[in-house]
Amino acid sequence: MPEMQLSWQPGFSLLRKPAKKPAPRRNRQQRFEFVVEHPQRAYRARRSPSVATFTHSGSLSNSLREHSIIVDTHRPYFQGEAVEENEAPIDPPLGTLNVKPPIRSEGSPDLGTIDVTSDPRLNSCNSEDQSPSSHPPKLTIGERNVTGPGPNAAAVSALTNIPSSLFTSVPPAIEYSSLTQRFKPILDRYNREFCMIPLTFQLRINPFRYRTDLDPEPTFLVHAVMALAGHHVSSTSSLSHRHAALQLLRQSLNAFSDPETMYSVLDTIVILFSLDETQSILGNWSTHLMGAYNLLEACGGIKTLAMSSRVEAQIGILTWWDAITSLLSREDCVFPYAYFDAILSNQYRREWDFFGLCGCPTSLVKIVMQVARLSAERQKSSLTPDFIFDNTAVSEIEQSLERWHHIPAMTAFRDEGCMHQDQDVMHCSEAWRNGLLLYIFRIFQWEPGSSIPTRILYRARTIVDHVVSCRDVNIMSRQALLPLFFAGCELRDRSTKTEIVKLCSIRDERTRYHMFRSAIPLLEEVWTEQETKGFENVWWGQVVDKQHTSKAHPLKMRLCFG
């Protein structure tokens, strides 16, 4: 059906030609009628936003003569949010990406209720201008329905009473050829700043960085990045972008057909995992891990997969998150050890290392992977009376941890800056070493009701000292959150507890990763139960298990300190 538009023109007819009377021009009002016009019916591939076009011609005032003013009533709407100066705000949900709702400045009149007869500019017309040869003023109102009591000026509701400032203050709508172009300022800032936060220090191969060389652009990845960036600038659209990323990701997996899609999906899973860490320490982490593992297996698995440096870094961080989650839950890891072993075999040729990725040296990361799997076996043995767990492997790991020490880098004494950085690396590494020894004691050696040896309390205090000793300039110690949690659960000194809570609060404020904030109530619950039931009768595993079995979450929720 052809589009219909409404226009107006002077009510002139030879049969109703008015007699000329010597009346003052300035008080004469112009009369208009509605007529139906059929605009051009040619098909347009992309429709432009609906606009109210107000064309002035004929014998109007000199200032308005032969000018066409367009009021765009569908300018993109951005929700108010905290963004930096000269930075494009983050957009609303996916449902509004292609919709540009009308905006109107506060106090401005509605376009349908403006009285044309009250505009002094139109009162400058005289009766002599009403002739068939003159070009009458013409108004076209896109697809809006204009109604009125009849063909007179009052029914038209005079559109020309709009203040001139309104026409100049509303810029035209901006058209974008892609989501990447639309969100470019935010994506650029994400790559400059936000993608660096999870790392210990800058790496050339960053698994969190958004790749700008993708063609066509994966829409689900763009929304995932926008969701994470939106969190860092406190945007109300962050959750909407996350929802859009998940929905589009499911659709993409159903239509999975090429390896390039696999790499983009892997990018998205890593970013969504990091996004969930910004919300809480408790999350449905196994969903992300299982999705990534099944995706890699569908592409041939670790033995046949083409391994670039970026894919290696992504598998490295995924296997690290997997092991950290398994340590607390004492459950089997999602990724087989072969995935980590494949990454480990190429460690001397790659452009990143595990310490830069997660703040733990590669030699200790290997122990984390082994201990996570041994603790799952020990948990199964405790549920199966006939199964006897062999502590031989655990004893060997404990001895290797006792012998382990930090080896300074070759550049450690080049200058003062290098010396300070190497000392920070040492303190963070020592926190992990002692944290693993605390974990081994609680999981493989401690019996409920027995007292805690002083050497264990000493290791807990040592962890806190190492974390505090790291310089605040790069807050490297934020990577040692799990050892700090283990230490906090072993100590009764109130001043030390206060220091741990303070450290978690500072890390939360500085990084905007709320897993630090949500670790505080977990520690406080352990401390409260220890005071109530006795220090020898309560350990962190009991509190963690209650979080895992909470009926408030229908999905399999786990704790992750990664």
mmCIF file of C-alpha atoms in Angstrom, residues 296-297 299-307:
data_model
loop_
_atom_site.group_PDB
_atom_site.id
_atom_site.type_symbol
_atom_site.label_atom_id
_atom_site.label_comp_id
_atom_site.label_asym_id
_atom_site.label_seq_id
_atom_site.Cartn_x
_atom_site.Cartn_y
_atom_site.Cartn_z
ATOM 1 C CA LEU A 296 37.771 -27.081 21.192
ATOM 2 C CA GLU A 297 36.932 -30.764 21.094
ATOM 3 C CA CYS A 299 37.381 -28.604 16.284
ATOM 4 C CA GLY A 300 39.629 -31.633 16.740
ATOM 5 C CA GLY A 301 40.902 -31.271 20.293
ATOM 6 C CA ILE A 302 44.285 -30.225 21.592
ATOM 7 C CA LYS A 303 46.196 -32.702 19.392
ATOM 8 C CA THR A 304 44.925 -31.449 16.030
ATOM 9 C CA LEU A 305 43.981 -27.845 16.803
ATOM 10 C CA ALA A 306 46.004 -25.138 15.058
ATOM 11 C CA MET A 307 47.694 -23.380 17.978
#
